Coordinates of C-alpha atoms in Angstrom, one line a residue:
M1 CA -13.8 199.2 -39.9
S2 CA -14.5 195.4 -39.7
Q3 CA -18.1 194.3 -40.4
K4 CA -19.8 192.3 -37.6
I5 CA -22.4 189.7 -38.5
L6 CA -24.5 187.3 -36.4
L7 CA -23.6 183.7 -37.1
S8 CA -23.9 180.3 -35.6
G9 CA -20.7 178.4 -34.8
N10 CA -21.2 176.2 -37.9
E11 CA -21.9 179.3 -40.1
A12 CA -18.7 180.9 -38.7
I13 CA -16.7 177.8 -39.5
A14 CA -17.8 178.1 -43.1
L15 CA -16.9 181.7 -43.2
G16 CA -13.5 181.1 -41.7
A17 CA -12.8 178.4 -44.2
F18 CA -13.8 180.7 -47.1
E19 CA -11.6 183.5 -45.8
A20 CA -8.8 180.9 -45.5
G21 CA -8.9 180.2 -49.2
L22 CA -10.6 176.8 -49.0
R23 CA -10.8 175.0 -52.3
V24 CA -12.4 171.6 -51.5
A25 CA -14.9 170.7 -48.7
S26 CA -16.5 167.3 -48.0
A27 CA -18.7 165.9 -45.3
Y28 CA -21.4 163.4 -44.4
P29 CA -24.4 165.0 -42.6
G30 CA -24.7 164.5 -38.9
T31 CA -26.0 166.7 -36.1
P32 CA -24.5 169.0 -34.8
S33 CA -22.1 169.5 -37.8
T34 CA -24.5 169.4 -40.8
E35 CA -24.8 173.2 -41.4
I36 CA -21.0 173.5 -42.0
L37 CA -21.0 172.1 -45.4
E38 CA -24.5 173.5 -46.3
N39 CA -23.0 177.0 -45.7
I40 CA -19.7 176.3 -47.4
S41 CA -21.6 175.2 -50.5
T42 CA -23.0 178.7 -50.9
Y43 CA -19.6 180.2 -51.4
E44 CA -18.3 180.7 -54.9
G45 CA -15.1 179.0 -55.9
I46 CA -15.3 176.1 -53.4
Y47 CA -16.0 172.5 -54.5
A48 CA -18.3 171.0 -51.9
E49 CA -19.8 167.5 -51.7
W50 CA -21.9 165.2 -49.5
S51 CA -19.8 162.1 -49.5
P52 CA -21.3 158.6 -49.0
N53 CA -19.7 158.4 -45.6
E54 CA -17.1 160.1 -43.4
K55 CA -14.2 157.9 -44.5
V56 CA -14.7 158.8 -48.1
A57 CA -15.2 162.5 -47.2
Y58 CA -11.9 162.4 -45.3
E59 CA -10.1 160.8 -48.3
V60 CA -11.5 163.3 -50.7
A61 CA -10.2 166.2 -48.6
L62 CA -6.9 164.5 -48.1
G63 CA -6.5 164.0 -51.8
A64 CA -7.2 167.7 -52.4
S65 CA -4.6 168.5 -49.8
F66 CA -2.1 166.2 -51.6
A67 CA -2.8 168.3 -54.7
G68 CA -1.8 171.4 -52.8
A69 CA -5.3 172.8 -52.2
R70 CA -6.7 173.8 -48.8
A71 CA -9.3 171.3 -47.8
L72 CA -11.8 170.8 -45.0
V73 CA -13.8 167.8 -43.9
S74 CA -16.5 167.9 -41.3
M75 CA -18.5 165.3 -39.4
K76 CA -20.2 164.7 -36.1
H77 CA -18.3 162.9 -33.4
V78 CA -19.2 159.3 -34.3
G79 CA -18.3 160.1 -37.9
L80 CA -14.7 160.3 -36.9
N81 CA -14.8 156.7 -35.9
I82 CA -15.6 155.9 -39.6
A83 CA -12.8 158.2 -40.8
A84 CA -10.3 157.1 -38.2
D85 CA -8.4 155.0 -40.7
P86 CA -7.3 157.8 -43.0
L87 CA -6.9 160.2 -40.1
F88 CA -4.3 158.1 -38.4
T89 CA -2.3 157.5 -41.6
S90 CA -2.6 161.1 -42.7
A91 CA -0.9 162.1 -39.5
Y92 CA 2.1 160.2 -40.9
T93 CA 1.9 161.4 -44.5
G94 CA 1.2 165.0 -43.5
V95 CA -0.2 167.4 -46.1
R96 CA 0.6 169.8 -48.8
G97 CA -2.4 172.2 -48.9
G98 CA -3.8 172.8 -45.4
L99 CA -6.1 170.1 -44.1
V100 CA -8.6 170.9 -41.4
V101 CA -10.9 168.3 -39.8
I102 CA -14.0 169.4 -37.9
T103 CA -15.3 167.0 -35.3
A104 CA -18.6 168.2 -33.7
D105 CA -19.1 166.4 -30.4
D106 CA -22.5 166.0 -28.8
P107 CA -22.5 166.0 -25.0
E108 CA -25.9 165.1 -23.6
M109 CA -26.6 163.1 -26.8
H110 CA -29.2 165.6 -28.2
S111 CA -29.1 163.7 -31.5
S112 CA -26.6 160.8 -31.1
Q113 CA -26.3 157.2 -30.0
N114 CA -23.4 157.9 -27.6
E115 CA -21.3 160.6 -25.9
Q116 CA -17.8 160.5 -27.2
D117 CA -14.9 162.9 -26.3
N118 CA -13.0 163.3 -29.6
R119 CA -10.1 165.1 -27.9
N120 CA -8.9 161.6 -27.4
Y121 CA -8.5 161.3 -31.2
A122 CA -6.0 164.1 -31.1
F123 CA -4.0 162.3 -28.5
A124 CA -4.2 159.0 -30.2
A125 CA -3.4 160.2 -33.7
K126 CA -0.8 162.7 -32.4
V127 CA -2.3 165.7 -34.3
P128 CA -3.0 169.2 -33.0
M129 CA -6.5 170.2 -31.9
F130 CA -8.1 173.6 -31.5
E131 CA -11.3 174.0 -29.4
P132 CA -13.2 177.3 -29.9
S133 CA -15.6 178.7 -27.2
D134 CA -17.9 180.7 -29.4
P135 CA -18.7 181.5 -33.1
S136 CA -16.1 184.3 -33.3
E137 CA -13.3 181.9 -32.1
A138 CA -14.7 179.2 -34.4
K139 CA -14.1 181.3 -37.4
E140 CA -10.7 182.5 -36.3
F141 CA -9.5 179.1 -35.2
V142 CA -10.4 177.6 -38.5
K143 CA -8.2 180.2 -40.3
L144 CA -5.4 179.5 -37.8
A145 CA -5.8 175.8 -38.3
F146 CA -5.1 176.0 -42.0
Q147 CA -2.0 178.0 -41.3
L148 CA -0.8 175.6 -38.7
S149 CA -1.6 172.6 -41.0
E150 CA 0.8 173.9 -43.7
E151 CA 3.4 175.2 -41.3
F152 CA 3.7 171.9 -39.4
D153 CA 2.8 169.5 -42.3
T154 CA -0.1 167.9 -40.4
P155 CA -3.9 167.6 -40.5
V156 CA -5.4 169.8 -37.7
L157 CA -8.5 168.9 -35.8
V158 CA -11.0 171.5 -34.7
R159 CA -13.4 170.3 -32.1
T160 CA -16.8 171.9 -31.5
T161 CA -19.7 170.8 -29.3
T162 CA -23.4 171.2 -29.9
R163 CA -23.6 174.5 -28.0
V164 CA -20.8 176.1 -30.0
S165 CA -22.1 174.7 -33.3
H166 CA -25.6 176.1 -32.9
V167 CA -25.3 179.2 -30.7
K168 CA -25.4 182.5 -32.4
G169 CA -22.7 185.2 -31.8
L170 CA -21.1 188.3 -33.4
V171 CA -18.4 187.5 -35.8
N172 CA -16.0 189.9 -37.6
K173 CA -15.7 189.4 -41.3
G174 CA -12.1 189.3 -42.3
E175 CA -9.8 189.4 -45.2
I176 CA -9.5 186.5 -47.6
V177 CA -6.0 184.9 -47.3
T178 CA -4.4 182.5 -49.7
S179 CA -2.1 179.6 -49.3
K180 CA 1.5 179.8 -50.3
I181 CA 1.2 176.3 -51.6
K182 CA 0.8 176.1 -55.4
P183 CA -1.8 173.5 -56.4
G184 CA -0.5 170.9 -58.7
I185 CA 0.6 167.3 -58.9
E186 CA 3.8 166.4 -57.1
K187 CA 5.0 162.9 -56.9
I188 CA 6.4 162.3 -53.4
P189 CA 6.1 158.6 -52.8
E190 CA 8.4 158.7 -49.7
K191 CA 5.8 161.0 -48.1
F192 CA 2.5 159.7 -49.5
V193 CA 3.1 156.0 -49.9
M194 CA 2.9 154.4 -46.5
L195 CA 4.8 151.2 -47.2
P196 CA 6.4 150.1 -44.0
A197 CA 9.8 151.4 -45.0
N198 CA 8.4 154.9 -45.7
A199 CA 6.0 154.8 -42.7
R200 CA 8.9 154.1 -40.3
L201 CA 10.7 157.2 -41.5
R202 CA 7.5 159.2 -41.4
R203 CA 6.9 158.0 -37.8
K204 CA 10.2 159.7 -36.9
E205 CA 9.1 162.9 -38.7
L206 CA 5.8 162.8 -36.7
D207 CA 7.8 162.7 -33.4
K208 CA 9.9 165.7 -34.5
R209 CA 6.8 167.5 -35.5
F210 CA 5.2 166.8 -32.2
V211 CA 8.2 168.4 -30.3
R212 CA 7.7 171.6 -32.4
L213 CA 4.0 171.6 -31.8
R214 CA 4.5 171.4 -28.1
E215 CA 6.7 174.4 -28.2
F216 CA 4.1 176.2 -30.4
A217 CA 1.4 175.4 -27.8
D218 CA 3.3 177.3 -25.1
S219 CA 3.4 180.3 -27.4
F220 CA 0.0 180.1 -28.9
E221 CA -1.8 183.4 -28.0
H222 CA -5.2 181.7 -27.5
N223 CA -3.8 179.6 -24.6
K224 CA -4.2 182.5 -22.3
T225 CA -4.4 183.3 -18.6
E226 CA -6.8 185.7 -17.0
Y227 CA -5.7 186.6 -13.5
N228 CA -8.2 187.8 -11.0
D229 CA -8.8 186.4 -7.5
K230 CA -5.9 184.0 -7.1
K231 CA -7.4 181.9 -4.4
I232 CA -9.2 179.8 -7.0
G233 CA -8.0 179.1 -10.5
F234 CA -9.8 177.2 -13.3
I235 CA -8.2 175.4 -16.2
T236 CA -10.8 175.0 -19.0
S237 CA -11.5 175.1 -22.7
G238 CA -14.3 175.3 -25.3
I239 CA -17.8 176.1 -24.1
S240 CA -16.8 175.3 -20.5
Y241 CA -14.8 178.5 -20.5
L242 CA -18.0 180.5 -20.8
Y243 CA -19.7 178.5 -18.1
V244 CA -16.8 179.2 -15.7
K245 CA -16.7 182.9 -16.5
E246 CA -20.4 183.1 -15.8
A247 CA -20.3 181.0 -12.6
F248 CA -17.1 182.5 -11.2
P249 CA -16.6 185.9 -12.8
D250 CA -13.9 186.9 -10.2
A251 CA -11.8 183.8 -10.4
S252 CA -8.5 183.4 -12.3
V253 CA -8.8 181.3 -15.5
L254 CA -6.4 179.5 -17.8
K255 CA -8.3 179.0 -21.1
L256 CA -6.9 176.5 -23.6
G257 CA -7.7 177.3 -27.2
M258 CA -5.3 174.5 -28.3
V259 CA -6.2 171.5 -26.2
Y260 CA -3.6 169.3 -27.8
P261 CA -0.6 169.2 -27.5
F262 CA -0.8 170.6 -24.0
P263 CA 1.0 173.9 -23.1
E264 CA 3.1 172.5 -20.3
K265 CA 4.9 175.7 -19.4
I266 CA 1.7 177.8 -19.3
I267 CA 0.0 175.2 -17.1
K268 CA 2.9 175.1 -14.6
E269 CA 3.1 178.9 -14.5
F270 CA -0.6 179.2 -13.8
A271 CA -0.4 176.6 -11.1
K272 CA 2.3 178.6 -9.3
N273 CA 0.1 181.7 -9.2
V274 CA -3.2 180.3 -7.9
E275 CA -3.9 178.6 -4.6
E276 CA -6.4 176.0 -5.7
I277 CA -7.0 174.6 -9.2
F278 CA -10.2 173.2 -10.7
V279 CA -10.4 171.7 -14.1
V280 CA -13.7 172.2 -15.8
E281 CA -14.4 170.3 -19.0
E282 CA -17.2 168.3 -20.5
L283 CA -17.1 164.6 -20.8
D284 CA -13.7 162.9 -20.2
P285 CA -11.0 164.2 -17.7
F286 CA -8.8 164.9 -20.7
I287 CA -7.1 168.1 -19.4
E288 CA -7.3 167.0 -15.8
N289 CA -5.3 163.8 -16.4
Y290 CA -2.5 165.8 -18.0
V291 CA -2.4 168.4 -15.3
K292 CA -2.2 165.6 -12.7
A293 CA 0.5 163.9 -14.7
L294 CA 2.6 167.1 -14.4
G295 CA 2.4 166.6 -10.6
I296 CA 0.0 169.5 -10.1
R297 CA -2.8 169.0 -7.6
C298 CA -6.2 169.8 -8.9
K299 CA -9.8 168.8 -8.6
G300 CA -12.0 167.8 -11.6
K301 CA -14.2 164.9 -12.2
E302 CA -14.7 164.1 -8.6
L303 CA -16.8 167.3 -8.6
I304 CA -17.7 168.0 -12.2
P305 CA -20.1 165.5 -13.9
A306 CA -18.4 163.4 -16.6
A307 CA -21.7 162.7 -18.4
G308 CA -23.9 165.2 -20.2
E309 CA -23.6 168.9 -20.9
L310 CA -22.5 171.4 -18.3
N311 CA -23.9 174.8 -17.7
P312 CA -23.0 177.7 -15.3
S313 CA -25.4 176.4 -12.7
I314 CA -24.0 172.9 -12.7
V315 CA -20.4 174.2 -12.6
R316 CA -21.1 176.5 -9.7
A317 CA -23.1 173.9 -7.7
S318 CA -20.4 171.3 -8.3
I319 CA -17.6 173.5 -6.9
T320 CA -19.5 175.3 -4.1
G321 CA -22.0 172.6 -3.1
E322 CA -24.8 175.1 -3.5
K323 CA -28.1 173.8 -4.8
S324 CA -28.3 174.0 -8.6
T325 CA -30.8 176.4 -9.9
A326 CA -32.0 176.9 -13.4
L327 CA -30.8 180.1 -15.1
F328 CA -34.2 180.9 -16.4
E329 CA -37.6 179.2 -16.4
P330 CA -38.1 177.2 -19.6
V331 CA -41.1 178.1 -21.7
K332 CA -44.0 175.7 -20.9
I333 CA -45.1 173.8 -24.0
P334 CA -47.4 170.8 -24.2
N335 CA -45.7 167.4 -23.8
R336 CA -45.3 165.6 -27.2
P337 CA -43.8 162.2 -27.3
P338 CA -41.3 161.6 -30.1
N339 CA -43.0 160.0 -33.1
L340 CA -42.8 159.5 -36.8
C341 CA -44.4 162.3 -38.8
P342 CA -48.0 162.1 -40.0
G343 CA -47.9 160.5 -43.4
C344 CA -44.3 159.1 -42.9
P345 CA -44.0 156.2 -45.3
H346 CA -41.8 154.3 -42.8
R347 CA -44.8 153.9 -40.4
G348 CA -46.4 151.3 -42.7
I349 CA -43.4 149.0 -42.9
F350 CA -42.9 149.1 -39.1
H351 CA -46.6 148.3 -38.5
V352 CA -46.1 145.3 -40.8
L353 CA -43.0 144.1 -39.0
S354 CA -44.6 144.5 -35.6
K355 CA -47.4 142.2 -36.8
L356 CA -44.9 139.6 -38.0
N357 CA -43.2 139.5 -34.6
V358 CA -39.7 139.3 -36.0
F359 CA -36.4 140.6 -34.4
I360 CA -35.8 143.9 -36.2
A361 CA -32.1 144.8 -36.4
G362 CA -32.4 148.6 -36.9
D363 CA -30.1 151.4 -37.9
I364 CA -29.5 155.1 -37.6
G365 CA -32.2 157.4 -39.0
C366 CA -35.5 159.1 -38.2
Y367 CA -37.1 155.6 -38.5
T368 CA -35.3 154.7 -35.2
L369 CA -38.4 156.3 -33.6
A370 CA -40.3 153.2 -34.6
A371 CA -38.7 151.6 -31.5
L372 CA -41.1 153.7 -29.4
K373 CA -44.7 152.7 -28.6
P374 CA -47.2 152.0 -30.0
L375 CA -45.1 150.5 -32.9
S376 CA -42.4 149.1 -30.6
A377 CA -40.8 147.8 -33.8
M378 CA -37.0 148.0 -33.5
D379 CA -34.9 145.6 -31.4
S380 CA -31.4 146.9 -31.9
C381 CA -29.7 150.0 -33.2
I382 CA -25.9 150.4 -32.9
C383 CA -24.3 152.6 -35.5
M384 CA -24.5 153.5 -39.2
G385 CA -24.9 150.4 -41.4
A386 CA -24.8 147.9 -38.4
S387 CA -28.2 146.5 -39.0
I388 CA -27.3 144.1 -41.7
G389 CA -24.2 142.7 -39.9
N390 CA -26.2 142.4 -36.7
A391 CA -28.9 140.4 -38.4
L392 CA -26.4 138.2 -40.2
G393 CA -24.5 137.5 -37.0
M394 CA -27.7 136.5 -35.2
E395 CA -28.6 134.3 -38.2
K396 CA -25.2 132.6 -38.1
A397 CA -25.5 132.1 -34.3
L398 CA -29.0 130.5 -34.5
G399 CA -28.7 128.6 -37.8
K400 CA -31.9 127.5 -39.5
D401 CA -33.9 128.4 -36.3
A402 CA -33.4 132.1 -37.3
L403 CA -35.3 131.7 -40.6
G404 CA -38.4 133.8 -40.7
K405 CA -37.5 135.5 -37.4
I406 CA -34.9 138.3 -38.2
V407 CA -34.8 141.2 -40.6
A408 CA -32.4 144.2 -41.1
V409 CA -33.9 147.6 -41.6
L410 CA -32.0 150.8 -42.7
G411 CA -32.5 153.9 -44.8
D412 CA -31.3 154.7 -48.3
S413 CA -28.6 157.1 -47.2
T414 CA -27.5 154.7 -44.4
F415 CA -27.4 151.8 -46.9
I416 CA -25.1 153.9 -49.2
H417 CA -23.0 155.0 -46.2
S418 CA -22.0 151.6 -44.9
G419 CA -24.8 149.1 -45.5
I420 CA -23.6 148.0 -48.9
T421 CA -20.6 146.1 -47.5
G422 CA -22.9 144.3 -45.0
L423 CA -25.2 143.2 -47.8
I424 CA -22.2 141.9 -49.7
D425 CA -21.3 139.9 -46.6
V426 CA -24.7 138.4 -46.5
V427 CA -24.5 137.2 -50.1
Y428 CA -20.8 136.1 -49.9
N429 CA -21.2 134.1 -46.7
K430 CA -24.5 132.5 -47.8
G431 CA -26.8 134.1 -45.3
F432 CA -30.6 134.3 -45.7
T433 CA -31.2 137.7 -44.0
T434 CA -34.0 139.8 -45.4
V435 CA -32.9 143.4 -45.7
L436 CA -35.4 146.3 -45.9
I437 CA -34.1 149.5 -47.4
L438 CA -36.4 152.4 -46.6
D439 CA -35.9 154.7 -49.6
N440 CA -37.5 158.0 -48.9
R441 CA -35.4 159.8 -51.5
T442 CA -33.4 161.9 -49.0
T443 CA -31.3 161.9 -45.9
A444 CA -34.3 163.0 -43.8
M445 CA -33.1 162.9 -40.2
T446 CA -30.4 165.6 -40.6
G447 CA -32.5 167.9 -42.7
H448 CA -33.1 166.5 -46.2
Q449 CA -29.6 166.5 -47.6
P450 CA -29.4 164.8 -51.0
N451 CA -27.5 161.5 -51.3
P452 CA -26.4 159.4 -54.3
A453 CA -30.0 157.9 -54.6
S454 CA -31.5 161.4 -54.7
G455 CA -29.9 162.4 -58.0
Q456 CA -28.9 165.8 -56.8
T457 CA -25.7 167.3 -55.4
V458 CA -25.3 169.6 -52.4
K459 CA -25.6 172.6 -54.8
G460 CA -28.9 171.2 -56.3
D461 CA -27.3 170.2 -59.6
I462 CA -28.8 167.1 -61.3
S463 CA -26.5 164.1 -61.0
T464 CA -26.6 160.4 -61.7
M465 CA -29.3 158.7 -59.5
L466 CA -28.1 155.5 -57.9
D467 CA -30.4 152.6 -58.8
I468 CA -30.5 150.7 -55.5
E469 CA -32.4 147.8 -57.0
A470 CA -29.9 147.3 -59.8
L471 CA -27.0 147.7 -57.2
C472 CA -28.5 145.0 -55.0
R473 CA -28.8 142.6 -58.0
A474 CA -25.2 143.4 -59.0
I475 CA -24.0 142.5 -55.6
G476 CA -25.6 139.1 -56.1
V477 CA -29.0 139.4 -54.4
K478 CA -31.4 137.4 -56.7
N479 CA -34.6 138.4 -54.8
V480 CA -35.1 142.1 -55.0
Y481 CA -38.5 143.8 -54.6
T482 CA -39.7 147.4 -54.6
V483 CA -42.9 148.1 -52.8
N484 CA -45.0 151.1 -51.8
P485 CA -45.0 151.0 -48.0
N486 CA -48.2 152.9 -47.9
D487 CA -49.8 149.8 -49.3
I488 CA -49.8 147.8 -46.1
E489 CA -51.5 144.7 -47.4
E490 CA -49.1 144.3 -50.4
T491 CA -46.1 145.1 -48.2
Y492 CA -47.2 142.5 -45.6
K493 CA -47.5 139.9 -48.3
I494 CA -44.0 140.5 -49.7
V495 CA -42.3 140.8 -46.3
K496 CA -43.9 137.6 -45.0
Q497 CA -42.9 135.8 -48.2
E498 CA -39.3 136.9 -48.1
I499 CA -38.4 136.4 -44.5
E500 CA -39.3 132.7 -45.0
R501 CA -37.0 132.5 -48.0
P502 CA -33.8 130.5 -47.2
E503 CA -31.6 132.9 -49.3
P504 CA -30.8 136.6 -49.2
S505 CA -33.5 139.1 -50.3
V506 CA -33.9 142.8 -50.4
I507 CA -37.2 144.7 -50.1
I508 CA -36.9 148.4 -51.1
T509 CA -39.8 150.4 -49.6
K510 CA -40.0 153.4 -51.9
A511 CA -42.0 156.5 -51.1
P512 CA -40.8 160.1 -50.6
C513 CA -40.5 161.8 -47.3
V514 CA -43.6 163.8 -46.7
L515 CA -41.5 166.8 -45.6
L516 CA -39.7 167.2 -48.9
P517 CA -40.6 170.6 -50.4
E518 CA -42.2 169.0 -53.5
M519 CA -44.4 166.8 -51.2
K520 CA -45.6 169.7 -49.2
K521 CA -46.5 171.6 -52.3
R522 CA -48.4 168.8 -54.1
K523 CA -52.0 169.7 -55.0
D524 CA -53.4 166.2 -55.4
K525 CA -53.2 165.3 -51.7
S526 CA -56.2 163.4 -50.5
L527 CA -57.4 163.6 -46.9
Y528 CA -59.0 160.8 -44.9
I529 CA -61.8 161.0 -42.4
I530 CA -63.4 158.7 -39.9
I531 CA -67.1 158.1 -40.5
P532 CA -68.6 158.4 -37.0
E533 CA -71.6 156.1 -37.5
K534 CA -69.2 153.3 -38.5
C535 CA -66.6 153.7 -35.8
T536 CA -67.1 151.1 -33.1
G537 CA -64.3 152.4 -30.8
C538 CA -62.2 149.3 -31.3
R539 CA -59.0 151.4 -31.4
S540 CA -57.4 149.4 -34.1
C541 CA -56.5 152.5 -36.0
L542 CA -54.5 153.8 -33.1
K543 CA -52.1 150.9 -33.2
I544 CA -50.2 152.5 -36.1
G545 CA -49.3 155.5 -34.0
C546 CA -50.2 158.2 -36.5
P547 CA -50.3 161.7 -34.8
A548 CA -53.3 162.6 -37.0
I549 CA -55.6 160.0 -35.5
E550 CA -57.1 161.2 -32.2
W551 CA -59.1 159.3 -29.6
V552 CA -62.1 161.0 -28.1
P553 CA -63.3 159.4 -24.8
I554 CA -67.0 159.4 -24.1
T555 CA -69.4 158.5 -21.3
E556 CA -72.4 156.2 -21.6
E557 CA -74.6 159.3 -21.8
D558 CA -72.4 160.7 -24.6
A559 CA -72.6 157.4 -26.4
K560 CA -76.4 157.5 -26.3
K561 CA -76.6 161.0 -27.6
L562 CA -74.1 160.3 -30.4
G563 CA -75.8 157.1 -31.5
F564 CA -73.1 154.7 -30.4
K565 CA -73.6 151.6 -28.3
E566 CA -73.9 152.3 -24.6
K567 CA -70.7 150.5 -23.7
Q568 CA -68.6 152.3 -26.4
K569 CA -65.8 154.1 -24.5
G570 CA -64.9 156.5 -27.3
Y571 CA -64.3 157.1 -31.0
S572 CA -61.5 158.1 -33.3
I573 CA -61.3 161.2 -35.4
I574 CA -58.7 162.3 -38.0
N575 CA -57.2 165.7 -37.6
A576 CA -57.5 167.3 -41.0
A577 CA -54.6 169.7 -40.3
L578 CA -52.3 166.8 -39.7
C579 CA -53.5 164.1 -42.2
D580 CA -51.1 163.8 -45.1
G581 CA -53.3 161.4 -47.1
C582 CA -51.0 158.4 -47.0
G583 CA -54.0 156.1 -46.5
Q584 CA -52.0 153.6 -44.3
C585 CA -54.8 153.7 -41.7
V586 CA -57.5 152.5 -44.1
T587 CA -56.6 148.9 -44.0
L588 CA -56.5 148.8 -40.2
C589 CA -60.3 149.4 -39.9
K590 CA -62.3 146.2 -40.6
F591 CA -65.5 148.2 -40.2
K592 CA -64.6 150.5 -43.1
A593 CA -65.0 153.5 -41.0
I594 CA -62.0 155.3 -42.6
A595 CA -62.6 156.8 -46.0
L596 CA -61.5 159.6 -48.3
S597 CA -62.9 162.9 -47.3
G598 CA -66.2 163.4 -49.2
D599 CA -66.7 159.6 -49.6
K600 CA -68.7 158.3 -46.7
S601 CA -69.4 155.0 -48.4
G602 CA -66.2 153.7 -46.9
K603 CA -64.9 152.8 -50.4
R604 CA -61.2 152.1 -50.6

């Protein structure tokens, strides 16, 4: 009797890969895919690594495949943009050991800078793609993907979306299978060396493979029809299948488990047997366009929203015109605007930058929250590592007028991901951009995954710690400073000095994320208080946006009772439960009303 366990989609993918005999796994963290590698790393016998970026991760997995081992690489949807270069060429080379690529798309942009439908990558690269609807299918599809990869000599994409990645469902534990490919080094340059002469031949092989894959799609058991009321038929895939089943339980459905290549025969057969066809899919009209290209009349994006996540209510309302109603009332919780954490070391540097009134070319990380009020200290944010290139481009467009007016800001993990090349460009092309690297010793935004600057691997093993300061000097940056961002006065002094320097400079703001376990456990944490009799209600301390500092409004009568001036509108207090003791707020108060707890003298 099989054992059922409750797993998220990401946990199920890890289990499926383990049961498929996975040998090597690589990834770069990114919501909603992060937990895949975190779970894979807990299985014995699998090498797992956080790579510096998705391209490197893909190349590591591809190399393992060349050596005959089954390999998996996972990333969020935008990560596949970074890895697109090896993806497209690996479609030509093919594989030896099975190679599975997980792309986790994020409709609704819960934690992403764009919506992107990565089914289009399967079409563009001419590689097969599976799309599971729930955790159980996620596990099974990953196992099938490894088989398909070896059988057809191709990388296989498995696409999930946020709902499938994070929803919990019952999953059957299965048997561990092994690949028939024997790991070892085989020199096959005609297959692995994509010189034009070889690539042209491999292009023909790709076309032959694609014909076989199309035939396979029509026989794939997870491309299945469910006939009920034949007046209305739905063609769908992924999580949208569950939405359709809930919204229209009596309708006929063609569910595509393999969304590319399309199962032409199955689609035509389904179209013959139902009166009206609707295509329900999130984001792009990927399936819809193909169905229409077959000459089959159907309705899709003229009814179903192309932006954001779907749900059963939206699907039903879109088809029937009925008013959309929520499935259940959400739990009422107090409104809380997005904000940097209390004690976040990044707050100090963004406060400094806001005072200097410079254009801040930002990047991807939790520090992007600095764009919000009251800091309002980020002016652009495009993609991983783009901050430095954006700043250099502005500098080159404006010439000397840009001196002292532009900075680039990015985190330690992001700098390693793809910021290094931008910094090399600044040095090589004689820019004067000042780059601030916010080194909080971790990849904080995605859940504190280690990176090469952390000195630990995904399994917690001690490793070589990248010296970012030495690296910057090796690149050719002569002016490199490391500062404590909690020391606002010193940080201000250094930043002001460097942005006016007519040559490249790097300022590393080094202080650990306050949510790291070792920071939470520290016993020497000092707390700050506001001395009521010294607070004038000037609100300067609020400008830094720390959630631990609260404003208490008062009336004239209250002011008299509390000993304040009659016109004082309120006073600040520091919430002891939230204060992390960073001390950034101290320098903001010229009345010395902020002091260490127990020291009401206002000493600093």
